[in-house]
Coordinates of C-alpha atoms and ligand atoms in Angstrom, one line a residue:
X1 CA 222.2 -150.0 244.6
X2 CA 224.3 -147.6 242.7
X3 CA 227.9 -147.1 243.6
X4 CA 228.3 -144.0 245.8
X5 CA 230.7 -142.2 243.4
X6 CA 228.1 -142.4 240.6
X7 CA 225.5 -140.9 242.9
X8 CA 227.9 -138.1 243.9
X9 CA 228.4 -137.5 240.2
X10 CA 224.8 -137.2 239.5
X11 CA 224.2 -134.9 242.4
X12 CA 227.0 -132.8 241.3
X13 CA 225.6 -132.6 237.8
X14 CA 222.2 -131.6 239.2
X15 CA 223.5 -128.9 241.3
X16 CA 225.8 -127.6 238.5
X17 CA 222.8 -127.2 236.4
X18 CA 220.9 -125.4 239.1
X19 CA 223.7 -123.1 239.9
X20 CA 224.0 -121.6 236.4
X21 CA 222.5 -118.2 236.9
X22 CA 220.0 -116.7 234.5
X23 CA 222.6 -114.0 233.6
X24 CA 225.0 -116.7 232.6
X25 CA 222.4 -118.6 230.6
X26 CA 221.5 -115.4 228.7
X27 CA 225.2 -115.0 227.9
X28 CA 225.6 -118.5 226.8
X29 CA 222.6 -118.2 224.4
X30 CA 223.9 -115.0 222.9
X31 CA 227.3 -116.8 222.2
X32 CA 225.5 -119.7 220.7
X33 CA 223.7 -117.4 218.4
X34 CA 226.7 -115.4 217.6
X35 CA 225.2 -112.1 218.6
X36 CA 227.9 -109.4 218.7
X37 CA 226.1 -106.2 218.3
X38 CA 223.0 -104.2 219.5
X39 CA 220.1 -104.3 219.1
X40 CA 219.9 -108.0 220.1
X41 CA 217.5 -109.7 217.5
X42 CA 215.2 -111.4 220.1
X43 CA 212.8 -112.7 217.5
X44 CA 215.7 -114.4 215.6
X45 CA 216.9 -116.0 218.8
X46 CA 213.5 -117.4 219.5
X47 CA 213.4 -118.9 216.0
X48 CA 217.0 -120.2 216.6
X49 CA 215.5 -122.1 219.6
X50 CA 212.7 -123.5 217.3
X51 CA 210.0 -121.3 218.8
X52 CA 207.2 -119.5 216.9
X53 CA 206.6 -116.0 217.8
X54 CA 203.0 -114.9 217.3
X55 CA 201.9 -111.2 217.6
X56 CA 198.3 -110.5 218.3
X57 CA 196.2 -107.8 220.0
X58 CA 195.7 -108.9 223.7
X59 CA 194.1 -107.2 226.7
X60 CA 196.1 -104.2 227.8
X61 CA 197.5 -105.8 230.9
X62 CA 198.6 -109.0 229.2
X63 CA 202.3 -108.9 228.0
X64 CA 202.5 -112.2 226.5
X65 CA 202.5 -116.0 227.0
X66 CA 204.5 -119.1 226.3
X67 CA 203.6 -122.7 225.9
X68 CA 204.8 -125.8 224.1
X69 CA 202.5 -127.5 221.6
X70 CA 203.6 -130.8 220.0
X71 CA 207.2 -130.0 220.8
X72 CA 207.1 -126.5 219.3
X73 CA 207.4 -123.6 221.7
X74 CA 204.9 -120.9 220.9
X75 CA 205.5 -117.3 222.2
X76 CA 202.5 -114.9 222.1
X77 CA 203.2 -111.3 222.2
X78 CA 200.8 -108.4 222.7
X79 CA 201.0 -106.5 219.5
X80 CA 199.4 -103.5 221.1
X81 CA 202.3 -102.7 223.3
X82 CA 205.3 -100.5 222.6
X83 CA 207.9 -102.3 220.3
X84 CA 210.4 -102.1 223.1
X85 CA 208.0 -103.8 225.5
X86 CA 207.3 -106.5 222.9
X87 CA 211.0 -107.1 222.7
X88 CA 211.2 -107.5 226.5
X89 CA 208.2 -109.9 226.5
X90 CA 209.9 -112.1 223.8
X91 CA 213.2 -112.1 225.9
X92 CA 211.2 -113.0 229.0
X93 CA 209.4 -115.8 227.5
X94 CA 212.7 -117.1 225.9
X95 CA 213.9 -117.0 229.6
X96 CA 211.0 -119.3 230.6
X97 CA 211.9 -121.7 227.7
X98 CA 215.6 -121.8 228.7
X99 CA 215.1 -122.0 232.5
X100 CA 211.7 -123.5 233.1
X101 CA 210.9 -125.6 230.2
X102 CA 209.6 -128.4 232.4
X103 CA 206.6 -126.4 233.5
X104 CA 205.6 -125.3 230.0
X105 CA 204.7 -128.7 228.6
X106 CA 201.8 -129.1 230.9
X107 CA 200.4 -125.5 231.0
X108 CA 200.2 -122.3 229.2
X109 CA 202.3 -119.6 231.1
X110 CA 200.6 -116.2 230.8
X111 CA 202.5 -113.0 231.7
X112 CA 200.6 -109.9 232.9
X113 CA 202.5 -106.7 233.8
X114 CA 206.1 -107.3 234.9
X115 CA 205.9 -105.6 238.3
X116 CA 209.1 -107.1 239.6
X117 CA 212.2 -106.2 237.6
X118 CA 214.8 -108.3 239.1
X119 CA 216.1 -110.1 242.0
X120 CA 216.4 -107.8 245.1
X121 CA 214.5 -104.9 243.6
X122 CA 210.9 -105.5 244.8
X123 CA 211.1 -109.1 245.6
X124 CA 208.9 -108.2 248.6
X125 CA 205.9 -108.2 246.3
X126 CA 206.1 -112.1 246.6
X127 CA 206.4 -112.6 242.9
X128 CA 207.3 -116.0 242.0
X129 CA 211.0 -116.9 241.6
X130 CA 210.4 -118.0 238.0
X131 CA 209.3 -114.5 237.1
X132 CA 212.3 -112.9 238.7
X133 CA 214.6 -115.3 236.9
X134 CA 212.9 -114.7 233.5
X135 CA 213.1 -110.9 234.0
X136 CA 216.9 -111.2 235.0
X137 CA 217.5 -113.3 231.9
X138 CA 215.6 -110.9 229.7
X139 CA 217.6 -107.9 230.9
X140 CA 220.9 -109.7 230.2
X141 CA 219.8 -111.0 226.8
X142 CA 218.6 -107.5 225.7
X143 CA 221.5 -105.7 227.2
X144 CA 224.5 -108.0 227.3
X145 CA 227.2 -106.9 229.7
X146 CA 229.9 -107.1 227.0
X147 CA 228.0 -104.9 224.6
X148 CA 227.0 -102.4 227.3
X149 CA 230.7 -102.1 228.4
X150 CA 231.7 -101.5 224.8
X151 CA 228.9 -98.8 224.5
X152 CA 230.0 -97.2 227.7
X153 CA 233.8 -97.4 227.0
X154 CA 235.5 -94.0 227.3
X155 CA 232.3 -92.2 228.3
X156 CA 231.7 -90.6 231.6
X157 CA 228.2 -91.5 232.4
X158 CA 226.1 -89.4 234.6
X159 CA 222.9 -91.1 235.6
X160 CA 221.3 -87.6 236.2
X161 CA 221.7 -86.7 232.6
X162 CA 219.0 -88.2 230.5
X163 CA 220.3 -87.8 227.0
X164 CA 223.1 -90.5 226.9
X165 CA 220.6 -92.9 228.7
X166 CA 218.1 -92.2 226.0
X167 CA 220.7 -92.8 223.3
X168 CA 221.8 -96.1 224.9
X169 CA 218.2 -97.2 225.2
X170 CA 217.7 -96.4 221.5
X171 CA 220.8 -98.4 220.5
X172 CA 219.6 -101.5 222.4
X173 CA 215.9 -101.0 221.7
X174 CA 214.9 -101.2 225.3
X175 CA 213.0 -98.9 227.5
X176 CA 214.9 -96.1 229.3
X177 CA 213.9 -97.7 232.6
X178 CA 215.4 -101.0 231.6
X179 CA 218.7 -99.3 230.6
X180 CA 218.8 -97.4 233.8
X181 CA 218.4 -100.6 235.8
X182 CA 221.2 -102.4 233.8
X183 CA 223.7 -99.5 234.2
X184 CA 223.1 -99.2 237.9
X185 CA 223.5 -102.9 238.2
X186 CA 226.6 -103.3 236.2
X187 CA 228.9 -105.5 238.3
Ligands
ZN201 ZN1 206.7 -115.0 233.0

């Protein structure tokens, strides 16, 4: 039998790991990659993690997929989608690699539409916790809080006015909808 303090330590370690939020994990990865400006180079980040990114025309409703083959993570992206959406797909799949690697060694994870943005938005659709986590991770990877704060500094931002939103979306190379979501959830 193991001494109790060792067991406690192990439990603590396990719960620490589980408690690190997708937001925090995205921030940590950005720091590790030394990303300090927008747009965030998601493809480079994937390569930094040893992943291969493959672009190919897929069915319209398929965004992408991720799996691990002989220890190499492979991210597949639908090349027919808008470039911003492809960036989101890559960020989402990186999220799976960072957060759910364990399940990727035994199966190919395929992503269709991303109907559920983030936690709390439309969680009622019953979409799997992994998808919500990967989406949250992706939003924070593509639009890091620090860079968004910088971009918003000194600006009065009116969510009703579309132009600054569009400008920001362009700067970060994300969809307007994604930018809107991030700004309204800046806490
Ligand atoms: Zn997914």
